[in-house]
Short mmCIF file of C-alpha atoms in Angstrom, two decimals:
data_model
loop_
_atom_site.label_atom_id
_atom_site.label_comp_id
_atom_site.label_asym_id
_atom_site.label_seq_id
_atom_site.Cartn_x
_atom_site.Cartn_y
_atom_site.Cartn_z
CA UNK I 96 -1.40 -10.44 46.71
CA UNK I 97 -1.30 -13.48 44.10
CA UNK I 98 -4.03 -16.03 45.67
CA UNK I 99 -3.95 -19.14 43.93
CA UNK I 100 -5.63 -21.66 46.17
CA UNK I 101 -4.15 -25.25 46.27
CA UNK I 102 -7.62 -26.60 47.18
CA UNK I 103 -9.36 -25.01 44.19
CA UNK I 104 -6.45 -26.20 41.98
CA UNK I 105 -6.93 -29.71 43.23
CA UNK I 106 -10.62 -29.49 42.58
CA UNK I 107 -10.14 -28.68 38.79
CA UNK I 108 -10.29 -31.35 36.31
CA UNK I 109 -6.94 -32.94 35.25
CA UNK I 110 -7.16 -31.27 31.79
CA UNK I 111 -7.30 -27.82 33.19
CA UNK I 112 -4.90 -28.11 36.02
CA UNK I 113 -2.04 -25.36 36.27
CA UNK I 114 0.70 -25.50 38.63
CA UNK I 115 0.85 -22.74 41.35
CA UNK I 116 3.16 -20.62 42.85
CA UNK I 117 3.09 -18.21 46.04
CA UNK I 118 4.76 -15.61 47.70
CA UNK I 119 7.09 -16.66 50.49
CA UNK I 120 9.12 -13.63 51.63
CA UNK I 121 9.32 -9.66 50.67
CA UNK I 122 12.60 -7.75 51.39
CA UNK I 123 12.92 -4.00 50.85
CA UNK I 124 15.48 -1.45 51.48
CA UNK I 125 15.55 2.36 50.55
CA UNK I 126 12.14 2.04 48.80
CA UNK I 127 10.11 4.95 49.30
CA UNK I 128 9.07 4.91 53.18
CA UNK I 129 11.20 1.96 53.86
CA UNK I 130 14.47 3.36 54.54
CA UNK I 131 16.05 0.40 56.54
CA UNK I 132 16.13 -3.21 55.31
CA UNK I 133 12.91 -4.85 56.27
CA UNK I 134 11.84 -8.50 55.83
CA UNK I 135 8.17 -9.63 55.67
CA UNK I 136 7.38 -13.38 55.95
CA UNK I 137 5.82 -15.77 56.21
CA UNK I 138 2.77 -15.29 53.87
CA UNK I 139 -0.25 -17.54 53.85
CA UNK I 140 -0.88 -19.89 50.82
CA UNK I 141 -4.37 -18.49 50.47
CA UNK I 142 -5.20 -14.98 51.22
CA UNK I 143 -2.95 -12.25 52.88
CA UNK I 144 -4.47 -8.77 54.28
CA UNK I 145 -2.32 -5.98 55.30
CA UNK I 146 -3.77 -3.48 57.79
CA UNK I 147 -2.56 -0.37 59.22
CA UNK I 148 -2.93 3.19 60.08
CA UNK I 149 -2.96 6.01 57.39
CA UNK I 150 0.62 6.58 56.34
CA UNK I 151 1.90 3.39 57.78
CA UNK I 152 3.33 2.17 54.31
CA UNK I 153 0.60 -0.03 53.02
CA UNK I 154 0.33 1.35 49.36
CA UNK I 155 4.16 1.36 49.47
CA UNK I 156 4.20 -2.36 50.35
CA UNK I 157 1.89 -2.71 47.42
CA UNK I 158 3.97 -0.64 44.95
CA UNK I 159 6.99 -2.84 46.06
CA UNK I 160 5.30 -5.90 44.67
CA UNK I 161 4.19 -3.93 41.52
CA UNK I 162 7.62 -2.65 40.98
CA UNK I 163 9.05 -6.34 40.57
CA UNK I 164 5.91 -8.01 38.80
CA UNK I 165 3.87 -4.95 37.18
CA UNK I 166 6.43 -2.49 36.27
CA UNK I 167 8.25 -4.71 33.77
CA UNK I 168 5.96 -3.94 30.77
CA UNK I 169 6.67 -0.25 30.78
CA UNK I 170 9.79 1.72 29.30
CA UNK I 171 12.81 2.56 31.00
CA UNK I 172 12.36 4.70 34.07
CA UNK I 173 13.30 8.34 33.84
CA UNK I 174 15.51 10.23 36.26
CA UNK I 175 12.66 11.81 38.25
CA UNK I 176 10.97 8.34 38.36
CA UNK I 177 13.84 6.82 39.82
CA UNK I 178 14.30 9.50 42.18
CA UNK I 179 10.64 9.08 43.48
CA UNK I 180 11.27 5.50 44.14
CA UNK I 181 14.12 6.23 46.53
CA UNK I 182 13.69 6.89 50.18
CA UNK I 183 13.39 10.82 51.05
CA UNK I 184 13.82 11.74 54.66
CA UNK I 185 16.04 12.93 57.53
CA UNK I 186 19.54 11.75 57.56
CA UNK I 187 21.91 10.53 54.88
CA UNK I 188 20.48 10.51 51.39
CA UNK I 189 19.64 7.18 49.84
CA UNK I 190 21.38 6.48 46.72
CA UNK I 191 20.13 2.99 45.82
CA UNK I 192 16.93 0.84 46.66
CA UNK I 193 15.83 -2.61 45.90
CA UNK I 194 13.02 -5.03 46.40
CA UNK I 195 13.49 -8.55 46.54
CA UNK I 196 10.59 -11.31 46.46
CA UNK I 197 11.08 -15.05 47.22
CA UNK I 198 8.53 -17.26 45.53
CA UNK I 199 7.68 -20.91 46.06
CA UNK I 200 8.23 -22.71 42.79
CA UNK I 201 7.79 -26.32 44.20
CA UNK I 202 5.18 -27.28 41.48
CA UNK I 203 7.58 -25.86 38.65
CA UNK I 204 5.32 -22.92 37.32
CA UNK I 205 8.40 -20.87 36.56
CA UNK I 206 10.47 -22.90 33.88
CA UNK I 207 13.86 -22.41 35.51
CA UNK I 208 16.67 -25.02 36.22
CA UNK I 209 17.41 -24.47 39.84
CA UNK I 210 18.08 -27.16 42.65
CA UNK I 211 16.13 -24.98 45.04
CA UNK I 212 12.36 -24.87 45.05
CA UNK I 213 12.66 -21.20 46.11
CA UNK I 214 13.05 -18.61 43.21
CA UNK I 215 14.35 -15.15 44.18
CA UNK I 216 13.59 -12.09 41.93
CA UNK I 217 15.22 -8.75 42.78
CA UNK I 218 15.04 -5.15 41.17
CA UNK I 219 17.48 -2.67 42.19
CA UNK I 220 16.95 0.99 41.34
CA UNK I 221 19.38 3.91 41.61
CA UNK I 222 19.64 7.47 40.32
CA UNK I 223 21.55 6.09 37.02
CA UNK I 224 20.80 2.35 36.98
CA UNK I 225 18.06 -0.11 37.04
CA UNK I 226 19.22 -3.71 37.39
CA UNK I 227 17.60 -7.31 37.68
CA UNK I 228 18.69 -10.33 39.43
CA UNK I 229 17.45 -13.79 39.36
CA UNK I 230 18.79 -16.25 42.20
CA UNK I 231 21.37 -13.42 43.13
CA UNK I 232 22.71 -13.52 39.37
CA UNK I 233 22.39 -10.36 37.23
CA UNK I 234 20.09 -10.83 34.29
CA UNK I 235 18.47 -8.55 31.71
CA UNK I 236 14.82 -7.27 31.56
CA UNK I 237 14.03 -9.33 28.63
CA UNK I 238 14.97 -12.43 30.55
CA UNK I 239 12.83 -11.71 33.40
CA UNK I 240 9.91 -10.79 31.03
CA UNK I 241 10.08 -14.25 29.22
CA UNK I 242 10.29 -16.05 32.44
CA UNK I 243 7.17 -14.29 33.67
CA UNK I 244 5.27 -14.68 30.68
CA UNK I 245 5.91 -18.31 30.58
CA UNK I 246 4.28 -18.26 34.30
CA UNK I 247 1.16 -16.42 32.90
CA UNK I 248 2.18 -12.77 33.64
CA UNK I 249 1.42 -11.69 30.06
CA UNK I 250 2.26 -8.00 28.90
CA UNK I 251 -0.87 -7.88 27.11
CA UNK I 252 -2.91 -8.52 30.27
CA UNK I 253 -2.26 -5.57 32.68
CA UNK I 254 -4.64 -6.91 35.24
CA UNK I 255 -2.56 -9.70 37.17
CA UNK I 256 -2.28 -7.11 39.65
CA UNK I 257 -5.45 -4.87 40.42
CA UNK I 258 -4.58 -1.54 42.04
CA UNK I 259 -6.71 0.45 44.51
CA UNK I 260 -9.86 1.94 43.02
CA UNK I 261 -9.67 -0.26 39.82
CA UNK I 262 -12.48 -2.57 40.92
CA UNK I 263 -14.93 0.35 41.45
CA UNK I 264 -13.85 1.62 38.01
CA UNK I 265 -14.55 -1.82 36.37
CA UNK I 266 -18.06 -1.99 38.02
CA UNK I 267 -19.09 1.38 36.38
CA UNK I 268 -17.79 0.70 32.96
CA UNK I 269 -20.16 0.52 29.89
CA UNK I 270 -20.63 -2.77 28.07
CA UNK I 271 -18.06 -1.81 25.30
CA UNK I 272 -15.40 -1.07 27.73
CA UNK I 273 -16.08 -4.23 29.51
CA UNK I 274 -15.85 -6.23 26.34
CA UNK I 275 -12.43 -4.45 25.75
CA UNK I 276 -11.23 -5.37 29.21
CA UNK I 277 -12.28 -9.15 28.69
CA UNK I 278 -10.20 -9.07 25.48
CA UNK I 279 -7.31 -7.58 27.24
CA UNK I 280 -7.33 -10.21 30.01
CA UNK I 281 -8.06 -12.97 27.39
CA UNK I 282 -4.87 -11.62 25.48
CA UNK I 283 -7.08 -11.22 22.10
CA UNK I 284 -5.82 -7.65 21.61
CA UNK I 285 -2.38 -8.93 20.70
CA UNK I 286 -3.94 -10.98 17.84
CA UNK I 287 -6.07 -7.94 16.82
CA UNK I 288 -2.97 -5.73 16.51
CA UNK I 289 -1.16 -8.58 14.66
CA UNK I 290 -4.18 -8.74 12.20
CA UNK I 291 -4.13 -5.15 11.56
CA UNK I 292 -0.24 -5.21 10.77
CA UNK I 293 -0.79 -8.36 8.71
CA UNK I 294 -3.57 -6.44 6.59
CA UNK I 295 -1.20 -3.51 6.38
CA UNK I 296 1.50 -5.64 5.09
CA UNK I 297 -0.92 -7.43 2.59
CA UNK I 298 -1.99 -4.23 1.18
CA UNK I 299 1.53 -3.08 0.91
CA UNK I 300 2.36 -6.30 -0.66
CA UNK I 301 -0.55 -5.94 -3.23
CA UNK I 302 0.49 -2.37 -4.03
CA UNK I 303 4.06 -3.76 -4.67
CA UNK I 304 2.53 -6.67 -6.73
CA UNK I 305 0.60 -4.33 -8.91
CA UNK I 306 3.67 -2.13 -9.51
CA UNK I 307 5.73 -5.39 -10.43
CA UNK I 308 2.87 -6.38 -12.84
CA UNK I 309 3.08 -2.90 -14.41
CA UNK I 310 6.93 -3.21 -14.82
CA UNK I 311 6.69 -6.85 -15.95
CA UNK I 312 4.19 -5.63 -18.66
CA UNK I 313 6.37 -2.82 -19.76
CA UNK I 314 9.42 -5.05 -19.96
CA UNK I 315 7.34 -7.50 -22.03
CA UNK I 316 6.47 -4.76 -24.52
CA UNK I 317 10.21 -3.53 -24.55
CA UNK I 318 11.12 -7.24 -25.32
CA UNK I 319 8.91 -7.44 -28.11
CA UNK I 320 10.17 -4.35 -29.65
CA UNK I 321 13.72 -5.66 -29.07
CA UNK I 322 12.74 -8.89 -30.82
CA UNK I 323 11.76 -6.94 -33.91
CA UNK I 324 14.86 -4.78 -33.82
CA UNK I 325 17.02 -7.98 -33.49
CA UNK I 326 15.43 -9.49 -36.36
CA UNK I 327 16.15 -6.19 -38.27
CA UNK I 328 19.70 -6.40 -37.01
CA UNK I 329 20.27 -9.92 -38.22
CA UNK I 330 18.75 -9.12 -41.49
CA UNK I 331 21.17 -6.03 -41.79
CA UNK I 332 24.26 -8.21 -40.73
CA UNK I 333 23.46 -10.83 -43.32
CA UNK I 334 23.20 -8.20 -46.05
CA UNK I 335 26.33 -6.38 -44.79
CA UNK I 336 28.19 -9.65 -44.90
CA UNK I 337 27.20 -10.19 -48.50
CA UNK I 338 28.16 -6.58 -49.39
CA UNK I 339 31.77 -7.16 -47.65
CA UNK I 340 32.04 -10.48 -49.77
CA UNK I 341 31.19 -8.71 -53.01
CA UNK I 342 33.59 -5.83 -52.31
CA UNK I 343 36.36 -8.11 -51.45
CA UNK I 344 35.86 -10.04 -54.71
CA UNK I 345 35.61 -6.87 -56.72
CA UNK I 346 38.98 -5.51 -55.19
CA UNK I 347 40.74 -8.87 -55.73
CA UNK I 348 39.57 -8.82 -59.52
CA UNK I 349 40.86 -5.11 -59.97
CA UNK I 350 44.12 -5.95 -58.17
CA UNK I 351 44.75 -8.85 -60.59
CA UNK I 352 43.84 -6.65 -63.42
CA UNK I 353 46.10 -4.06 -62.18
CA UNK I 354 49.08 -6.45 -61.82
CA UNK I 355 48.68 -7.72 -65.34
CA UNK I 356 48.78 -4.27 -66.56
CA UNK I 357 51.96 -3.47 -64.65
CA UNK I 358 53.63 -6.57 -65.95
CA UNK I 359 52.76 -5.68 -69.50
CA UNK I 360 53.98 -2.13 -68.86
CA UNK I 361 57.12 -3.45 -67.41
CA UNK I 362 57.66 -5.91 -70.47
CA UNK I 363 56.96 -2.99 -72.85
CA UNK I 364 59.47 -0.67 -71.01
CA UNK I 365 62.01 -3.44 -71.19
CA UNK I 366 61.50 -3.87 -75.08
CA UNK I 367 61.50 -0.29 -75.57
CA UNK I 368 64.63 0.27 -73.36
CA UNK I 369 67.13 -1.27 -76.04
CA UNK I 370 66.30 0.87 -78.88
CA UNK I 371 65.00 3.83 -76.95
CA UNK I 372 65.19 7.22 -78.79
CA UNK I 373 64.81 10.76 -77.68
CA UNK I 374 61.46 11.19 -79.29
CA UNK I 375 59.92 8.14 -77.74
CA UNK I 376 61.24 8.94 -74.32
CA UNK I 377 59.90 12.33 -74.65
CA UNK I 378 56.50 10.93 -75.94
CA UNK I 379 56.27 8.53 -72.94
CA UNK I 380 57.09 11.46 -70.53
CA UNK I 381 54.39 13.63 -71.89
CA UNK I 382 52.00 10.79 -71.86
CA UNK I 383 53.01 10.16 -68.06
CA UNK I 384 52.83 13.94 -67.28
CA UNK I 385 49.06 13.98 -69.04
CA UNK I 386 48.18 10.71 -66.84
CA UNK I 387 49.62 12.52 -63.83
CA UNK I 388 47.50 15.50 -64.48
CA UNK I 389 44.61 13.61 -65.23
CA UNK I 390 44.95 11.56 -62.00
CA UNK I 391 45.58 14.73 -59.98
CA UNK I 392 42.41 16.31 -61.24
CA UNK I 393 40.64 13.11 -60.42
CA UNK I 394 42.19 13.01 -57.00
CA UNK I 395 41.28 16.47 -56.34
CA UNK I 396 37.68 15.97 -57.52
CA UNK I 397 37.61 12.94 -55.14
CA UNK I 398 38.88 14.90 -52.16
CA UNK I 399 36.53 17.69 -52.82
CA UNK I 400 33.63 15.10 -52.99
CA UNK I 401 34.99 13.38 -49.82
CA UNK I 402 34.94 16.84 -47.99
CA UNK I 403 31.48 17.29 -49.12
CA UNK I 404 30.42 13.85 -48.05
CA UNK I 405 32.20 14.31 -44.78
CA UNK I 406 30.32 17.48 -44.29
CA UNK I 407 26.99 15.86 -45.09
CA UNK I 408 27.83 12.95 -42.62
CA UNK I 409 28.49 15.43 -39.95
CA UNK I 410 25.27 17.13 -40.56
CA UNK I 411 23.50 13.87 -40.78
CA UNK I 412 25.02 12.65 -37.73
CA UNK I 413 23.99 15.87 -35.69
CA UNK I 414 20.54 15.67 -37.13
CA UNK I 415 20.45 11.74 -36.17
CA UNK I 416 21.73 12.57 -32.83
CA UNK I 417 18.83 15.07 -32.35
CA UNK I 418 16.39 12.68 -33.83
CA UNK I 419 17.56 10.09 -31.40
CA UNK I 420 17.15 12.46 -28.48
CA UNK I 421 13.73 13.34 -29.63
CA UNK I 422 12.98 9.66 -29.96
CA UNK I 423 14.20 9.02 -26.53
CA UNK I 424 12.22 12.04 -25.19
CA UNK I 425 9.14 10.68 -26.99
CA UNK I 426 9.73 7.15 -25.53
CA UNK I 427 9.92 8.56 -21.97
CA UNK I 428 6.69 10.47 -22.71
CA UNK I 429 5.00 7.17 -24.05
CA UNK I 430 6.15 5.43 -20.82
CA UNK I 431 4.80 8.16 -18.76
CA UNK I 432 1.54 8.14 -20.80
CA UNK I 433 1.56 4.34 -20.09
CA UNK I 434 1.88 5.09 -16.41
CA UNK I 435 -0.87 7.63 -16.59
CA UNK I 436 -2.95 5.13 -18.56
CA UNK I 437 -2.55 2.56 -15.67
CA UNK I 438 -3.40 5.21 -13.26
CA UNK I 439 -6.54 6.02 -15.21
CA UNK I 440 -7.34 2.38 -15.68
CA UNK I 441 -7.29 2.10 -11.80
CA UNK I 442 -9.57 5.13 -11.62
CA UNK I 443 -12.04 3.60 -14.25
CA UNK I 444 -11.94 0.31 -12.03
CA UNK I 445 -12.83 2.48 -9.05
CA UNK I 446 -15.32 4.31 -10.77
CA UNK I 447 -16.90 1.14 -12.00
CA UNK I 448 -17.17 -0.17 -8.57
CA UNK I 449 -18.66 3.10 -7.35
CA UNK I 450 -21.07 2.70 -10.25
CA UNK I 451 -22.07 -0.72 -9.18
CA UNK I 452 -22.33 0.51 -5.63
CA UNK I 453 -24.74 3.38 -6.85
CA UNK I 454 -26.66 0.90 -9.16
CA UNK I 455 -27.22 -1.13 -5.93
CA UNK I 456 -28.37 1.65 -4.14
CA UNK I 457 -30.77 2.83 -6.80
CA UNK I 458 -32.06 -0.99 -6.77
CA UNK I 459 -32.42 -0.83 -3.17
CA UNK I 460 -34.18 2.65 -3.19
CA UNK I 461 -36.54 1.40 -5.88
CA UNK I 462 -37.14 -1.71 -3.86
CA UNK I 463 -37.93 0.15 -0.72
CA UNK I 464 -40.14 2.54 -2.79
CA UNK I 465 -42.15 -0.52 -4.26
CA UNK I 466 -42.24 -2.04 -0.58
CA UNK I 467 -43.62 1.30 0.69
CA UNK I 468 -46.40 1.59 -2.19
CA UNK I 469 -48.71 -1.17 -0.59
CA UNK I 470 -48.38 0.31 2.79
CA UNK I 471 -49.17 3.74 1.22
CA UNK I 472 -52.24 2.42 -0.37
CA UNK I 473 -53.22 0.45 2.75
CA UNK I 474 -52.90 3.71 4.83
CA UNK I 475 -55.01 5.68 2.44
CA UNK I 476 -57.64 3.07 2.45
CA UNK I 477 -57.67 3.22 6.38
CA UNK I 478 -57.81 7.05 6.11
CA UNK I 479 -60.82 6.90 3.85
CA UNK I 480 -62.52 4.27 6.12
CA UNK I 481 -61.89 6.41 9.13
CA UNK I 482 -63.28 9.48 7.40
CA UNK I 483 -66.41 7.60 6.48
CA UNK I 484 -66.76 6.35 10.04
CA UNK I 485 -66.51 9.80 11.17
CA UNK I 486 -69.20 11.01 9.00
CA UNK I 487 -71.32 8.04 10.12
CA UNK I 488 -70.57 9.09 13.72
CA UNK I 489 -71.71 12.75 12.94
CA UNK I 490 -74.98 11.42 11.42
CA UNK I 491 -75.63 9.55 14.43
CA UNK I 492 -74.88 12.47 16.62
CA UNK I 493 -77.51 14.58 14.69
CA UNK I 494 -79.92 11.87 15.10
CA UNK I 495 -79.31 11.91 18.88
CA UNK I 496 -79.82 15.70 18.84
CA UNK I 497 -83.12 14.99 17.15
CA UNK I 498 -84.12 12.55 19.70
CA UNK I 499 -83.61 15.13 22.30
CA UNK I 500 -86.66 16.83 21.18
CA UNK I 501 -88.87 13.72 21.75
CA UNK I 502 -89.83 13.64 25.53
CA UNK I 503 -92.20 10.91 25.14
CA UNK I 504 -89.56 8.04 25.32
CA UNK I 505 -88.50 9.09 28.94
CA UNK I 506 -90.49 9.28 32.04
CA UNK I 507 -89.09 12.77 32.82
CA UNK I 508 -87.35 15.39 31.13
CA UNK I 509 -84.31 15.07 33.64
CA UNK I 510 -84.08 11.33 32.75
CA UNK I 511 -84.20 12.11 29.04
CA UNK I 512 -81.55 14.79 29.39
CA UNK I 513 -79.14 12.55 31.44
CA UNK I 514 -79.57 9.76 28.75
CA UNK I 515 -78.97 12.05 26.04
CA UNK I 516 -75.87 13.58 27.52
CA UNK I 517 -74.39 10.15 28.25
CA UNK I 518 -74.88 9.05 24.79
CA UNK I 519 -73.43 12.32 23.48
CA UNK I 520 -70.46 12.11 25.66
CA UNK I 521 -69.75 8.58 24.35
CA UNK I 522 -70.15 9.72 20.84
CA UNK I 523 -67.73 12.74 21.25
CA UNK I 524 -65.10 10.36 22.92
CA UNK I 525 -65.50 8.00 19.91
CA UNK I 526 -65.35 10.82 17.45
CA UNK I 527 -62.08 12.23 19.18
CA UNK I 528 -60.64 8.84 19.03
CA UNK I 529 -61.25 8.43 15.38
CA UNK I 530 -60.18 11.98 14.57
CA UNK I 531 -56.86 11.28 16.50
CA UNK I 532 -56.36 7.84 14.30
CA UNK I 533 -57.07 9.82 11.13
CA UNK I 534 -54.52 12.50 12.04
CA UNK I 535 -52.00 9.94 12.83
CA UNK I 536 -52.76 8.19 9.64
CA UNK I 537 -52.56 11.36 7.65
CA UNK I 538 -49.14 12.16 9.45
CA UNK I 539 -47.82 8.53 8.49
CA UNK I 540 -49.09 9.15 4.95
CA UNK I 541 -47.18 12.48 4.65
CA UNK I 542 -44.15 10.82 5.99
CA UNK I 543 -44.38 7.89 3.64
CA UNK I 544 -44.83 10.37 0.66
CA UNK I 545 -41.72 12.48 1.97
CA UNK I 546 -39.79 9.31 1.93
CA UNK I 547 -40.89 8.19 -1.22
CA UNK I 548 -39.94 11.56 -2.75
CA UNK I 549 -36.49 11.42 -1.16
CA UNK I 550 -36.06 7.83 -2.44
CA UNK I 551 -36.72 8.97 -5.92
CA UNK I 552 -34.65 12.09 -5.70
CA UNK I 553 -31.70 9.77 -4.54
CA UNK I 554 -32.62 7.53 -7.46
CA UNK I 555 -32.35 10.36 -9.98
CA UNK I 556 -29.03 11.63 -8.44
CA UNK I 557 -27.75 8.09 -8.77
CA UNK I 558 -28.82 7.83 -12.38
CA UNK I 559 -27.12 11.11 -13.00
CA UNK I 560 -23.91 10.24 -11.38
CA UNK I 561 -24.02 6.93 -13.31
CA UNK I 562 -24.42 8.83 -16.53
CA UNK I 563 -21.70 11.28 -15.63
CA UNK I 564 -19.13 8.30 -14.82
CA UNK I 565 -20.05 6.59 -18.05
CA UNK I 566 -19.10 9.89 -19.83
CA UNK I 567 -15.82 10.13 -18.10
CA UNK I 568 -15.16 6.38 -18.74
CA UNK I 569 -15.73 7.01 -22.40
CA UNK I 570 -13.36 10.04 -22.61
CA UNK I 571 -10.80 8.13 -20.80
CA UNK I 572 -11.24 5.23 -23.26
CA UNK I 573 -10.74 7.74 -26.27
CA UNK I 574 -7.62 9.38 -24.67
CA UNK I 575 -6.15 5.77 -24.12
CA UNK I 576 -6.74 4.93 -27.65
CA UNK I 577 -5.33 8.16 -28.92
CA UNK I 578 -2.10 7.61 -26.72
CA UNK I 579 -1.64 4.08 -27.89
CA UNK I 580 -1.88 5.30 -31.69
CA UNK I 581 0.60 8.09 -30.82
CA UNK I 582 2.95 5.64 -29.22
CA UNK I 583 2.83 3.33 -32.22
CA UNK I 584 3.52 6.32 -34.57
CA UNK I 585 6.51 7.25 -32.55
CA UNK I 586 7.80 3.65 -32.55
CA UNK I 587 7.54 3.61 -36.54
CA UNK I 588 9.29 6.91 -36.80
CA UNK I 589 12.14 5.76 -34.38
CA UNK I 590 12.62 2.67 -36.48
CA UNK I 591 12.64 4.95 -39.89
CA UNK I 592 15.42 7.11 -38.27
CA UNK I 593 17.50 4.04 -37.41
CA UNK I 594 17.18 2.72 -40.94
CA UNK I 595 18.11 6.12 -42.38
CA UNK I 596 21.12 6.07 -40.00
CA UNK I 597 22.21 2.65 -41.45
CA UNK I 598 21.80 3.99 -44.94
CA UNK I 599 24.00 7.05 -44.37
CA UNK I 600 26.77 4.81 -42.74
CA UNK I 601 26.86 2.55 -45.74
CA UNK I 602 26.93 5.56 -48.09
CA UNK I 603 29.80 7.10 -46.27
CA UNK I 604 31.74 3.88 -46.12
CA UNK I 605 31.04 3.45 -49.84
CA UNK I 606 32.60 6.92 -50.58
CA UNK I 607 35.72 6.32 -48.48
CA UNK I 608 36.35 2.97 -50.42
CA UNK I 609 35.92 4.78 -53.71
CA UNK I 610 38.50 7.38 -52.56
CA UNK I 611 40.86 4.51 -51.41
CA UNK I 612 40.37 2.60 -54.74
CA UNK I 613 41.12 5.85 -56.72
CA UNK I 614 44.45 6.36 -54.89
CA UNK I 615 45.55 2.75 -55.41
CA UNK I 616 44.64 2.92 -58.95
CA UNK I 617 46.69 5.97 -59.39
CA UNK I 618 49.70 4.72 -57.44
CA UNK I 619 49.49 1.51 -59.71
CA UNK I 620 49.52 3.51 -62.94
CA UNK I 621 52.85 5.19 -62.52
CA UNK I 622 56.37 4.06 -61.32
CA UNK I 623 57.52 4.44 -57.71
CA UNK I 624 59.73 7.37 -58.40
CA UNK I 625 56.95 9.37 -60.12
CA UNK I 626 54.50 8.59 -57.59
CA UNK I 627 56.96 9.73 -54.87
CA UNK I 628 57.47 12.93 -56.95
CA UNK I 629 53.70 13.43 -57.15
#
């Protein structure tokens, strides 16, 4: 069943010598028609032939070997498949079957570390199990597959075992099928599958690469915008720092002035305390009341102005929030338009490629038309020559008819008629031949004219498609330019909103600072008890 002749192996050159292995013994039990244990040995190292009557188990003997060697590349067996492998007959029902093969591995074709030169492969099949054994030890299916592949039993080559009827099928194959068969035997289909997988992976990688490039371009544009915003923020922080320094200097100066005024007022009060009179005290109280009223009016005006400013800040904050949302929405639309622009750019590239193909087709059609023109002229000339020859043949036939009236050239009338009929038959045959040639040439001429017309129509259609693609390309360029202009306008508008927000914040902080300053000035202009009373 696996004929590998030792003599043929010895006759091979040393560079192509391959170790051999052969079947020594086959043991079966419970497998199909073999209910009881059966051992078949020995096997010849060359060829083995199994003969027997119909139904004696020849096919099942072959199926047992195929179960161990040929059934490994298939998937797991279903319940009905396992049941079909078990013996079905009279007596007790068989629950388990196994096939055991003893292989001569004296030349080491199976790469296995074993002190014995005999390798035992066994497969056991039950209703709910499918087990594999190597030298009486339980192993997995993957280990058996790897061992057999290292010995030349490749899963990509299903022709290590050729079943009945397969040879006849191979002989009636078409050339394409036979080529596919040779590829399967050589194991090249595996590389074709890997090539297709690699091409799919490459295409997916290129698609991801294009997406990454688009993301990088978008990130670069965003980084440029952030750099500009960073510069604006740095300028704002520098100016804000200068403003804070100026405010601190101004507050410090005002505080020193207020302290000096308080010291002068305390000194004046102490000088006036010794010789105070009711009138002076009353005047000071009235002056203090007037100052308190003035300060209260100033404070009320400042509070009302602060409320107005707070309401304005709230409305401006709400408007700014809405503007920010609008700017975010516009930015998202701009990004979406950028993605659409990329898709349109890809479509434009595809259109350019199609235009190039159409231009190539137009050039090819024009070249074919130019190549057919000399042939058309040649055929026209040949047709004219054949027509002239036909006219000459007709004239010659008329001359023959005229000669028919002259009987002096022949000895008798019968001889004359015979000679004239013979010559007339020759001329008629020549004329028919020329007419057939002329008809063939005219048909060829019509065919060439039809092909030339079709080529011209295809060229015109290609030119029309080319013009249409150019129009669409121009329209796409205009849309891209408009979207870029709109994106720039939206970016400028967003920057203007940010600057307006900063100005409103500075105005609010200035109003709050002025209110605090007014309160501190009012507090410093009166005594503590009067301030607490107010």
